XYZ file of C-alpha atoms in Angstrom:
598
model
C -59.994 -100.258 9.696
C -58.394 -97.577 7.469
C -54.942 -95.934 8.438
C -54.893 -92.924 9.951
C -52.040 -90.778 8.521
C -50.884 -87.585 7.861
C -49.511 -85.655 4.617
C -46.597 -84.303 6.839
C -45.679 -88.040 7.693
C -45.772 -88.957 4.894
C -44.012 -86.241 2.839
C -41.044 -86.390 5.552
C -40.703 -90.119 4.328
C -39.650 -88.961 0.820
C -37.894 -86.096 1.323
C -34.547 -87.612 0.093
C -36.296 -87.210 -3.115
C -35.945 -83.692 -3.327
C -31.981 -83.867 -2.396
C -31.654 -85.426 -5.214
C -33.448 -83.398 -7.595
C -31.520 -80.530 -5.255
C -28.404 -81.957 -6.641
C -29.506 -82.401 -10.326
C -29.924 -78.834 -10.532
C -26.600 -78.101 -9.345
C -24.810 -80.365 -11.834
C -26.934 -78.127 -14.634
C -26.045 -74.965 -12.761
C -22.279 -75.467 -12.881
C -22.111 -76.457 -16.609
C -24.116 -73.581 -17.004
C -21.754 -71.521 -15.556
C -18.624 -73.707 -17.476
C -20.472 -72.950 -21.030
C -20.387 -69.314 -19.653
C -16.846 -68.836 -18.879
C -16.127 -70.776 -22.190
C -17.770 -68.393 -24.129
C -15.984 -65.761 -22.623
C -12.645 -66.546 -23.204
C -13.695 -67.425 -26.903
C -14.816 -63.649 -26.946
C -11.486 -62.064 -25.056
C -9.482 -64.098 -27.153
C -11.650 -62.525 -30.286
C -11.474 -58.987 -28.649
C -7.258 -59.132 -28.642
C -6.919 -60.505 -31.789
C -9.395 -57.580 -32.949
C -7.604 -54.868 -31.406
C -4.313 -56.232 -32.240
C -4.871 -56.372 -35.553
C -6.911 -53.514 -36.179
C -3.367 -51.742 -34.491
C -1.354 -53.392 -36.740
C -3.671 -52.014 -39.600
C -3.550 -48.039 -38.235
C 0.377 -48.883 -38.121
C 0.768 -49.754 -41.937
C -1.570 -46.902 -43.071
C 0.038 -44.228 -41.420
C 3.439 -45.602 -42.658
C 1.352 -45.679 -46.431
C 0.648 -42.041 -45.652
C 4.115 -40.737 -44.146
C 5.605 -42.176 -47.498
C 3.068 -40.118 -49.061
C 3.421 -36.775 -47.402
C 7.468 -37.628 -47.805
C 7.027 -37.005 -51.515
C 4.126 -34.952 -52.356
C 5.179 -32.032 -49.873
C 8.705 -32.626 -51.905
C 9.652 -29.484 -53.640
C 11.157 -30.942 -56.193
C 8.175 -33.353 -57.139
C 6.082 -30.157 -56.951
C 7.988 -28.559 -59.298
C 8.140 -31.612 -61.481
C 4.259 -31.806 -61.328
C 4.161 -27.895 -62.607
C 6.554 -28.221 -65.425
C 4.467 -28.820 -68.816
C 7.937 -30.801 -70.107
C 9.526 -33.113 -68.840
C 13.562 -33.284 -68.484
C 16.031 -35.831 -68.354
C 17.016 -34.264 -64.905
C 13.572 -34.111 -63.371
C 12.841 -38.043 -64.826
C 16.212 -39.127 -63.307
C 14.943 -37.279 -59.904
C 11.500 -39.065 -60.055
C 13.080 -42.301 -60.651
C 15.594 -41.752 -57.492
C 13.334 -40.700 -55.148
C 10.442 -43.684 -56.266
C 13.513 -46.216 -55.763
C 14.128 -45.262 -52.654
C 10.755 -46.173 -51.333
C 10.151 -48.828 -53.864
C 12.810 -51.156 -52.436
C 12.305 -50.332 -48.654
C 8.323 -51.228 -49.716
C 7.991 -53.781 -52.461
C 4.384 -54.291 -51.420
C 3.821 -50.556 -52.656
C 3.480 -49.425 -56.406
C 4.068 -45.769 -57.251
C 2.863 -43.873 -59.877
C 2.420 -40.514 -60.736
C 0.000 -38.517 -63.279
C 0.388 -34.568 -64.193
C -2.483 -32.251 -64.318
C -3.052 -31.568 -68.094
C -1.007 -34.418 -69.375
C -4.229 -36.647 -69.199
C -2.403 -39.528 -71.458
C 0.512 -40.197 -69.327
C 1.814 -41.711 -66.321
C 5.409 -41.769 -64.785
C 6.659 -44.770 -62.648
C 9.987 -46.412 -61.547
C 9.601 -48.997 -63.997
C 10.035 -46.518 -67.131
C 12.519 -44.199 -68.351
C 9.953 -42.120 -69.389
C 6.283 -40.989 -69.777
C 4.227 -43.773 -70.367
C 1.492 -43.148 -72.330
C -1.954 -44.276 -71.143
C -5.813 -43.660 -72.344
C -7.135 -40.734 -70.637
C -7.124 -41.440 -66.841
C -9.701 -38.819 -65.995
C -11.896 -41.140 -67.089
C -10.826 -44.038 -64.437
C -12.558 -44.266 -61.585
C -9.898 -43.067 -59.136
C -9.807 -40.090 -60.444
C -13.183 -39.225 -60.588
C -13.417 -40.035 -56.440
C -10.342 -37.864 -55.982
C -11.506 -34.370 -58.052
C -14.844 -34.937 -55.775
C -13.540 -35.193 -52.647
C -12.072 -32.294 -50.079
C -9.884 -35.134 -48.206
C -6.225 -35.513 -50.053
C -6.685 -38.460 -50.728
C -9.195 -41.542 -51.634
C -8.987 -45.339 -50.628
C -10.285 -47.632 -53.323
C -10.363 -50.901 -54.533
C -8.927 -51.506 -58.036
C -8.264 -54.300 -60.313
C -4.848 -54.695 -62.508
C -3.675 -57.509 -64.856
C 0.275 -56.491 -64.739
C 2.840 -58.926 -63.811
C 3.505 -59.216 -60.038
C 0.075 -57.810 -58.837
C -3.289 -58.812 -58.732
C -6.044 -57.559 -57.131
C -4.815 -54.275 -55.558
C -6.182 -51.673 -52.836
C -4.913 -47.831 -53.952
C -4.205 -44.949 -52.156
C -4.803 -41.690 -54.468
C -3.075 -38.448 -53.038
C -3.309 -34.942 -53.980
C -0.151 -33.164 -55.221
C -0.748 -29.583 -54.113
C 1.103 -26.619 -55.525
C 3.205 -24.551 -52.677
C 2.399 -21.498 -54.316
C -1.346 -21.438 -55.323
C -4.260 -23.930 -54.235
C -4.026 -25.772 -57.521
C -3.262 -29.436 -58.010
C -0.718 -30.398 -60.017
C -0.341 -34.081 -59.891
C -1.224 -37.088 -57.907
C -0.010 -40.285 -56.423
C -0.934 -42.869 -56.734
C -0.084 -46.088 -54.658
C -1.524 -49.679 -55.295
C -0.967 -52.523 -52.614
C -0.840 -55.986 -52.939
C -3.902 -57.360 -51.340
C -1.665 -61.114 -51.199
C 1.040 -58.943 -49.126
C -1.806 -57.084 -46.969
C -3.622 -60.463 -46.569
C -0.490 -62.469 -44.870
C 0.042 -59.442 -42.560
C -3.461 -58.489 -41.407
C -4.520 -61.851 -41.165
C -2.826 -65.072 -39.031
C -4.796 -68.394 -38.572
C -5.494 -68.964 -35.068
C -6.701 -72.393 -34.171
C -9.258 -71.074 -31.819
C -11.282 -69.015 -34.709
C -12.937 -70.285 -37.464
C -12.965 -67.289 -39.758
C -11.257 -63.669 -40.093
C -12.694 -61.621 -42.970
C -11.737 -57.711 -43.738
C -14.591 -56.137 -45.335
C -14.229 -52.224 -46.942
C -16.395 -49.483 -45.991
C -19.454 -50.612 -48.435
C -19.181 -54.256 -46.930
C -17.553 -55.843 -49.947
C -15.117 -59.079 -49.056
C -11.579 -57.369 -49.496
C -10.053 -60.756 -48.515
C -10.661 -63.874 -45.904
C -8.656 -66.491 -44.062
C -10.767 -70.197 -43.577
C -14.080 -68.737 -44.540
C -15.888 -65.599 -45.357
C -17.447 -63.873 -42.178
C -20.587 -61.711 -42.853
C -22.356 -58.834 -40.739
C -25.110 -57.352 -41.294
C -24.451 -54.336 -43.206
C -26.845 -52.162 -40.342
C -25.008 -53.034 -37.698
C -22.169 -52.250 -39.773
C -23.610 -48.840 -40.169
C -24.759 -48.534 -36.893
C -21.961 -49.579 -34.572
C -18.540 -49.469 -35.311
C -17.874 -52.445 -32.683
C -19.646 -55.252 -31.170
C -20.852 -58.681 -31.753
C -23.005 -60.674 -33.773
C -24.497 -64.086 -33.171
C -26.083 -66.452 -35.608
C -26.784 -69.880 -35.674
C -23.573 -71.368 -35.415
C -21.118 -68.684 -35.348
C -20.554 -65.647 -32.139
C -18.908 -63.075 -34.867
C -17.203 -59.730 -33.139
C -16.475 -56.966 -35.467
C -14.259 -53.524 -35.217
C -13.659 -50.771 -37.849
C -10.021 -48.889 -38.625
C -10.353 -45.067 -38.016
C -7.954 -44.659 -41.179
C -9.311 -46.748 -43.781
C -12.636 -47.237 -42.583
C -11.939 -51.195 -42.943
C -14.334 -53.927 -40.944
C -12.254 -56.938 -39.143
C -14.271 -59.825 -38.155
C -13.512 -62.613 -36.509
C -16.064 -65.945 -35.862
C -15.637 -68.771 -33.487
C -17.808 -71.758 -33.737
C -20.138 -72.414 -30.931
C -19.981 -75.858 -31.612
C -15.971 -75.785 -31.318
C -16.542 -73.694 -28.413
C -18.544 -75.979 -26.099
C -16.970 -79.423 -27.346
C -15.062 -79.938 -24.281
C -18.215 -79.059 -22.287
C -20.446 -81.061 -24.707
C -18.380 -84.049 -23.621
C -20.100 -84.312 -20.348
C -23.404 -84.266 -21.532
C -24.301 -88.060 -22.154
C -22.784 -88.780 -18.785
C -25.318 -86.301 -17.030
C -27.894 -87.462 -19.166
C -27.747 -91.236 -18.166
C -27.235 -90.120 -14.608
C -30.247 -87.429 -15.036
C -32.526 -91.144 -16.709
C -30.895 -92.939 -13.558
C -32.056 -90.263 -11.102
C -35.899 -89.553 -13.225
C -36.472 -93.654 -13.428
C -35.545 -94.161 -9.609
C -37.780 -90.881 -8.714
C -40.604 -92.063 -10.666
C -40.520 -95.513 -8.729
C -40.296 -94.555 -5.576
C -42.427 -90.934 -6.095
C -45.590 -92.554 -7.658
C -46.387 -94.559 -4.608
C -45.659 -91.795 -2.605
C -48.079 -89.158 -4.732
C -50.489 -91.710 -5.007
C -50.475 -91.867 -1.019
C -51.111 -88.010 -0.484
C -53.656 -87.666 -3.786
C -56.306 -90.687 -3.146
C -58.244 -88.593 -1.612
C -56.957 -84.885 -3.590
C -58.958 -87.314 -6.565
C -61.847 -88.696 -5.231
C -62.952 -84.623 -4.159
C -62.169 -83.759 -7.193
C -64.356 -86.475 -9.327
C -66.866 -85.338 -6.923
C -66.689 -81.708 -7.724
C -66.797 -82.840 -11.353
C -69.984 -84.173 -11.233
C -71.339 -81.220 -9.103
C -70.309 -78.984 -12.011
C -72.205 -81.547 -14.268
C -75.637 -81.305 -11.979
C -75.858 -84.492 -10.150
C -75.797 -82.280 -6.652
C -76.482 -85.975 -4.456
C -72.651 -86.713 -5.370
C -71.123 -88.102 -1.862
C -67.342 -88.566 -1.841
C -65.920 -91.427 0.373
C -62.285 -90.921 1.690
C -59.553 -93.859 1.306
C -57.550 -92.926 4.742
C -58.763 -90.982 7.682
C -56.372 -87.599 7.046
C -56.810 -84.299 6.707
C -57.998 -84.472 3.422
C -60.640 -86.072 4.827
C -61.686 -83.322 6.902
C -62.366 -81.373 4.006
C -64.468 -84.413 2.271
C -66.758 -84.389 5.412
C -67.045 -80.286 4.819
C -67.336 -81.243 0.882
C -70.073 -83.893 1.228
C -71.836 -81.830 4.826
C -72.316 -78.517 1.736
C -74.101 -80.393 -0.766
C -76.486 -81.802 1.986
C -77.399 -78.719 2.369
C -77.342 -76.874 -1.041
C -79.444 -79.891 -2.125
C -82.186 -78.858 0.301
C -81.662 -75.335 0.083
C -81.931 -75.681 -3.977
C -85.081 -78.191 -3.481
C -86.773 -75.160 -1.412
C -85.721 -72.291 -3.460
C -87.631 -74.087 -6.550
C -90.326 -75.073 -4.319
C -90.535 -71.274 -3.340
C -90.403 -69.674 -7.018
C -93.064 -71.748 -8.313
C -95.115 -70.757 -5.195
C -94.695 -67.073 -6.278
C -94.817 -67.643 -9.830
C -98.557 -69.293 -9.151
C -99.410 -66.387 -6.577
C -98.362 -63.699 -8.979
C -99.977 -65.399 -11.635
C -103.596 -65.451 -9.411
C -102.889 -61.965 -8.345
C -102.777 -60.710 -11.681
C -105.945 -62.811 -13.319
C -107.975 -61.267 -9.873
C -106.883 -57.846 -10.911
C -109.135 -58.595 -14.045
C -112.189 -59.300 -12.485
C -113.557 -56.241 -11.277
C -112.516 -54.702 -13.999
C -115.335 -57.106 -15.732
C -118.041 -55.979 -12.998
C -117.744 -52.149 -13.287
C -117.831 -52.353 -16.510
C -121.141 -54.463 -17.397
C -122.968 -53.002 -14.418
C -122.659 -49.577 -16.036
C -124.068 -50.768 -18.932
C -126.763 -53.086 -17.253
C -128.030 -49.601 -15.258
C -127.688 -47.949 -18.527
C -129.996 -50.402 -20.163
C -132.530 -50.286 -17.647
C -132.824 -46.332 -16.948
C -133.522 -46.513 -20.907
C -136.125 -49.242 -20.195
C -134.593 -52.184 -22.328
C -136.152 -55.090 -20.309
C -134.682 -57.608 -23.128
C -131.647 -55.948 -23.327
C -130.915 -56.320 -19.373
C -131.975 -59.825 -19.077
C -129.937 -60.747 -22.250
C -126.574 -58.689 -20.039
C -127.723 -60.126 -16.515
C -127.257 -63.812 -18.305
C -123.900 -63.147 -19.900
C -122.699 -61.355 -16.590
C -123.558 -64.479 -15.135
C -122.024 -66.988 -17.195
C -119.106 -64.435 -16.957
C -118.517 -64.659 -12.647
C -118.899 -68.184 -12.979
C -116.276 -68.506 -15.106
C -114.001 -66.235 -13.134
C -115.271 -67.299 -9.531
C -113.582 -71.450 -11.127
C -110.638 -71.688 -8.987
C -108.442 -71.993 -11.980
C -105.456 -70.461 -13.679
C -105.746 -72.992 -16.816
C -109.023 -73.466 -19.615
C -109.041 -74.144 -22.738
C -110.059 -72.221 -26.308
C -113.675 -73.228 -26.799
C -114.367 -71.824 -22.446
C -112.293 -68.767 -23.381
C -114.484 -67.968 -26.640
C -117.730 -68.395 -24.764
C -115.920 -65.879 -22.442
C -115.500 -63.762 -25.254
C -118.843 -64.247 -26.859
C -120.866 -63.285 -23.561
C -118.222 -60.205 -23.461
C -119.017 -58.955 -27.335
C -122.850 -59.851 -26.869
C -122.644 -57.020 -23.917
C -120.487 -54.433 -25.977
C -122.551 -54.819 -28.765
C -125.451 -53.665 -26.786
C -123.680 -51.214 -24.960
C -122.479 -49.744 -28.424
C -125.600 -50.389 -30.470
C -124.276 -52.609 -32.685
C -121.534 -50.032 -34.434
C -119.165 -52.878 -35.309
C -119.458 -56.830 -36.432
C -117.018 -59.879 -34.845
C -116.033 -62.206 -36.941
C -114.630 -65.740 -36.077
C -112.325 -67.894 -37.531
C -111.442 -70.858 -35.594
C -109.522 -73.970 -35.690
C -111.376 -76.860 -34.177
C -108.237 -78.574 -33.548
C -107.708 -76.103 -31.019
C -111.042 -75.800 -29.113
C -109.793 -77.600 -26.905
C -105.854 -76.759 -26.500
C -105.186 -75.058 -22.961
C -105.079 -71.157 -22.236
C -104.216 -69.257 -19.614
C -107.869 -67.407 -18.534
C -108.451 -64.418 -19.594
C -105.923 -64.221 -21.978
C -108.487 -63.211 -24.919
C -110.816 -61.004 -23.468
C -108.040 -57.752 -22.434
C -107.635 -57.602 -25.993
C -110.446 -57.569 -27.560
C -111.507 -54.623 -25.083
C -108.185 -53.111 -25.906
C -109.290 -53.372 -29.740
C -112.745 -52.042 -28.431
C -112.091 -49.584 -26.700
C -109.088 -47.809 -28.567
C -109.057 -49.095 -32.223
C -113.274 -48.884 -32.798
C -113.856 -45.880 -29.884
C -113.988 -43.080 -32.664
C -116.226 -45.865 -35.290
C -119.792 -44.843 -35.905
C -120.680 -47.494 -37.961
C -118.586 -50.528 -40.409
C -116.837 -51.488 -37.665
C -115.051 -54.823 -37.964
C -113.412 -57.210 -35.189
C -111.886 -60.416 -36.486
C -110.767 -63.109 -33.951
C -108.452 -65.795 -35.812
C -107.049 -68.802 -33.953
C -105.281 -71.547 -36.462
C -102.642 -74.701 -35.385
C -99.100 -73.825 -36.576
C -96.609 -77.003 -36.084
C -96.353 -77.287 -32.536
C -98.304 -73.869 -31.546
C -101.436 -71.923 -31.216
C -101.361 -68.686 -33.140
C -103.922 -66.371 -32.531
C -104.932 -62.674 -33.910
C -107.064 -60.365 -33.349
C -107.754 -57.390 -36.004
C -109.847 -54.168 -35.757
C -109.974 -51.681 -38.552
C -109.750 -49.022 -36.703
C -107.986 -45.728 -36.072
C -104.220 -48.084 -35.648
C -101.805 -46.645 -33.657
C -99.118 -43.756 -34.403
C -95.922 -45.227 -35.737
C -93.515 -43.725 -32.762
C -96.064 -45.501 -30.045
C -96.301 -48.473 -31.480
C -92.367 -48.645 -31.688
C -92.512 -47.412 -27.852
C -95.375 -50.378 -27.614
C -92.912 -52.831 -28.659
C -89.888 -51.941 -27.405
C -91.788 -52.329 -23.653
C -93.326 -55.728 -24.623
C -89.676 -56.743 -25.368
C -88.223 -55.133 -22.256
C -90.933 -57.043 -20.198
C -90.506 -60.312 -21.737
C -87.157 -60.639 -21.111
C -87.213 -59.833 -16.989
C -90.757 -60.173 -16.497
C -90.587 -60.716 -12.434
C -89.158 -56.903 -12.520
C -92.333 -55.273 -13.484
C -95.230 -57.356 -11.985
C -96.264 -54.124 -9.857
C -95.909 -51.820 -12.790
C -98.289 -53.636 -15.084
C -100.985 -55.044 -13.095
C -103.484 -52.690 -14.240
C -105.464 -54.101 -17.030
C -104.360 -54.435 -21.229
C -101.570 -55.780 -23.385
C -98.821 -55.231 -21.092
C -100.761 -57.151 -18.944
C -101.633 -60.083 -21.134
C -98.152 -60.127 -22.122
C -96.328 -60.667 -18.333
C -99.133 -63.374 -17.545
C -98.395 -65.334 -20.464
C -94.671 -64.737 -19.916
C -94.919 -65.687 -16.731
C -96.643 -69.014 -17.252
C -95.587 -70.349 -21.034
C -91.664 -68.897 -20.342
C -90.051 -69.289 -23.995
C -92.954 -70.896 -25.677
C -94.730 -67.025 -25.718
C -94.489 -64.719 -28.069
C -96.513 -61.777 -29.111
C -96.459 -58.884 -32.260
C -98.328 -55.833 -32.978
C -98.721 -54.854 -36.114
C -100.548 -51.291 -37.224
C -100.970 -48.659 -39.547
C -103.127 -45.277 -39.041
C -106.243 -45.052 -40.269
C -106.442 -48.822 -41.361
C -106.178 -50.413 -38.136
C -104.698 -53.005 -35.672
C -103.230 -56.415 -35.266
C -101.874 -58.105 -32.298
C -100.773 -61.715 -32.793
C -99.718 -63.992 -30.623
C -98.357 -67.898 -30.489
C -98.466 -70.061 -27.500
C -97.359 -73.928 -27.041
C -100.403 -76.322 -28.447
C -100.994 -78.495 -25.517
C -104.473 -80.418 -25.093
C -106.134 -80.486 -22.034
C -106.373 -83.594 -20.528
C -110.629 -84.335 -20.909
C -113.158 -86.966 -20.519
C -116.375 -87.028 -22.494
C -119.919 -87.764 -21.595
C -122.511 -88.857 -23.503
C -123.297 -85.374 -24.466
C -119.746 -85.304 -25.632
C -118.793 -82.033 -23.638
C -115.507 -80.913 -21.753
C -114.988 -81.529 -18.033
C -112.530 -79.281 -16.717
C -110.516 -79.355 -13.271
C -108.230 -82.142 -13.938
C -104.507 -81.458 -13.277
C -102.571 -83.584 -16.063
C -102.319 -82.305 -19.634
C -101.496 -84.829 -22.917
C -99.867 -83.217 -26.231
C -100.926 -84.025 -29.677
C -98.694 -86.217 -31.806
C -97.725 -83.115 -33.847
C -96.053 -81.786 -30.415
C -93.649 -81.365 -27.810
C -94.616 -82.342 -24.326
């Protein structure tokens, strides 16, 4: 007795299942929204170390450039600049004023160069011009004479004592009195001094890097931070995330400087990391007591989901008797009873369809052979009343006998004979034209006598050769020629018949073509339209009957004449001799050779 249940039973049974896996997904949502919030306090804390160091930055610049504007707006370093020599007064002036800045700034080196006196330089450090090579050939002063700003921010390296590498400030010394320049200023920093105040380690970042305007490393605290240089160029703020790193940059309006700043991800979401093996175990404990308890439970509600679907599977792979028998009585099982109730009944409906084709296929077939016939009657009676207005006793009795022959070989009830019947057919048919033409052309046979006795359909030969007649040889007096060939090929028949007649025009006989392909391919579309009697007739019979085993070519050239070929399957019809060793038609089964396919 099988158990009558139902899927909503059943499901209600395990629905404790999906509480769990309800819960699961809350435990991932909340240290989703943990790693969240800890990347976002890694970024604020990024964001006011950025601005508060990019401040700090504008601050010591501006002081850089109030120094600056302090002494080249001086009137007396003006007029120091201007003077082509240099006094003990002015020297004693430059060293005052320098001094005063020097030791209120001993991260800042001053030094000062005269317009004209390109081999000297004047600093706190001297008591006098130093001489120098040629500084218009250094490379701050070829950035300062091209520039319209007053003044340039470059990177430089020196060797003296106290100073490595250095950043320098270049400033135009402007005379009062005229737009000339008469000197410049020059002020290197010490990138060691700029270094401890820009930068500060922070045990929440794992990098701070200040980067000039070209994206060259001006100097770094735990590691070198990189951007790329087009979002550099692009944006003068924002972040950047790589692999391991969440980097967040920001540019100083005065120097033009990149800050950035990187915090490890890794560092980042260690304290949420730490929770992560203990959700994993409890996510194996959850999966391995789901599993358990959820494969009975699927198994339950899909017996029957599977057996409908192995039967559907072998509907799709043709076997349409497939019955499906239900494990429980459910409502699954309602729609196996529907399932198995349809293929009843596309079973039968298939069985009749296929009974019904071939029942139209053989009365299309019969409809189109009968359209044949009278065609064959008209024809020889005209010439038989032809004959015997003219008096040609012979000549009628000689038609009257092949007309004969001829209705009792179309009156056979019979859609099927084989070669040697069809050339008798043929013979009794040329034996008439010949008379009815006087004898203008000559038929020629060449015949396999392996196929004598290969089926045909009936009257397969005969439209032909009166197509060949009647078109090719109409306009032949005499040296007409007809040759019927029919040779075995492999498995097939192949059979041609040539005229040397008038051929056919090339743009017809590409038309000619093009319809025998058109018909061969959906020959049930045009059984009306070609009924009437010829090639296109020949052609949809044979279609009809042999299906893929048919073929057929015409082949023809003005003036020289025609050729139609055409292969069908070699199939012997099934015969029994006599002693006389002829053919009995009228049986129903048909044998292959060896040589081919049944």
């Amino acid at each position: 007795m099988k158990q009558k249940q139902t899927i909503t039973h059943r499901f209600l049974k395990y629905l404790i299942l999906i509480i769990i896996g309800s819960n699961l997904l809350v435990a991932m949502f909340l240290y989703g929204i943990m790693r969240d919030n800890a990347m976002k306090q890694a970024e604020n804390l990024r964001q006011n170390l950025m601005e508060s160091n990019l401040t700090m930055m504008q601050q010591y610049f501006d002081d850089v450039d109030h120094i600056a504007d302090a002494i080249i707006y001086n009137r007396d370093i003006i007029r120091l600049m201007r003077n082509k020599q240099d006094t003990a007064s002015d020297l004693t002036l430059l060293r005052g004023i320098e001094s005063q800045y020097y030791y209120s700034n001993p991260d800042l080196k001053m030094s000062f160069f005269k317009s004209g006196h390109w081999t000297n330089m004047y600093s706190i450090q001297e008591e006098q011009a130093i001489p120098i090579p040629d500084y218009r050939y250094k490379d701050w002063y070829q950035e300062i004479i091209w520039t319209r700003n007053k003044k340039v921010l470059m990177a430089e390296e020196k060797n003296g004592e106290g100073f490595g590498s250095v950043q320098t400030c270049v400033y135009k010394i402007e005379d009062i009195y005229s737009p000339n320049v008469v000197g410049y200023l020059k002020i290197d920093m010490d990138m060691e001094y700029l270094k401890e105040r820009f930068l500060h380690s922070f045990s929440k970042i794992a990098g701070a890097t200040i980067l000039d305007g070209e994206g060259n490393v001006l100097f770094y605290d735990k590691m070198e931070v990189r951007v790329p240089a087009e979002l550099l160029e692009n944006n003068r703020e924002g972040t950047y995330e790589d692999k391991d790193y969440i980097i967040t940059y920001g540019t100083s309006e005065s120097t033009g400087w990149h800050l950035c700043l990187a915090s490890s991800k890794a560092e980042i979401l260690r304290a949420q990391n730490r929770i992560i093996p203990v959700l994993i175990f409890m996510l194996l404990v959850i999966v391995g007591f789901t599993f358990l308890i959820s494969k009975r439970c699927f198994s339950i509600i899909t017996v029957n989901f599977k057996r409908l679907a192995e039967g559907m599977e072998q509907v799709k792979r043709g076997n349409l008797t497939t019955r499906v028998q239900p494990d429980t009585e459910d409502e699954i099982n309602i729609l196996i009873q529907e399932f198995n109730s349809m293929m009843r009944r596309i079973d039968e409906l298939i069985k009749r369809v296929e009974s019904e084709q071939l029942l139209v296929k053989e009365a299309e077939i019969k409809a189109l052979q009968q359209q044949i016939n009278p065609h064959f009657i008209y024809n020889i009676l005209e010439t038989i009343m032809g004959l015997a207005s003219e008096g040609l006793d012979h000549e009628v009795i000689e038609v009257s006998t092949c007309l004969s022959d001829m209705l009792r070989y179309n009156t056979r009830f019979e859609n099927v004979t084989v070669i040697a019947k069809e050339l008798e057919q043929i013979k009794n048919y040329v034996t008439v034209i010949k008379i009815r033409f006087e004898d203008r052309f000559e038929v020629y046979y060449d015949v396999d006598e392996e196929c004598m006795d290969c089926q045909i359909l009936k009257f397969t030969l005969q439209p032909l050769l009166e197509n060949a007649i009647s078109h090719g040889l109409s306009e032949t007096e005499t040296g007409g020629m007809l040759r019927i060939r029919i040779k075995k090929e492999e498995d097939q028949v192949s059979i041609m018949i040539y005229d040397n007649g008038t051929g056919i025009e090339k743009e017809k006989l590409q038309e000619l073509n093009e319809r025998l392909k058109v018909t061969g391919e959906r020959p049930l579309e045009f059984i009306e339209q070609y009924k009437s009697l010829g090639i296109l007739n020949v052609h949809l019979r044979s279609k009809l009957f042999y299906g893929d085993g048919y073929s057929i070519e015409i082949f023809s050239k003005e003036t020289r004449g025609t050729c139609i070929s055409i292969k069908i399957p070699f199939v012997r019809k099934l015969t029994e001799t006599t002693g006389g060793g002829g053919i009995l038609e009228g049986e129903d089964d048909y044998v292959q050779s060896d040589d081919c396919r049944r």
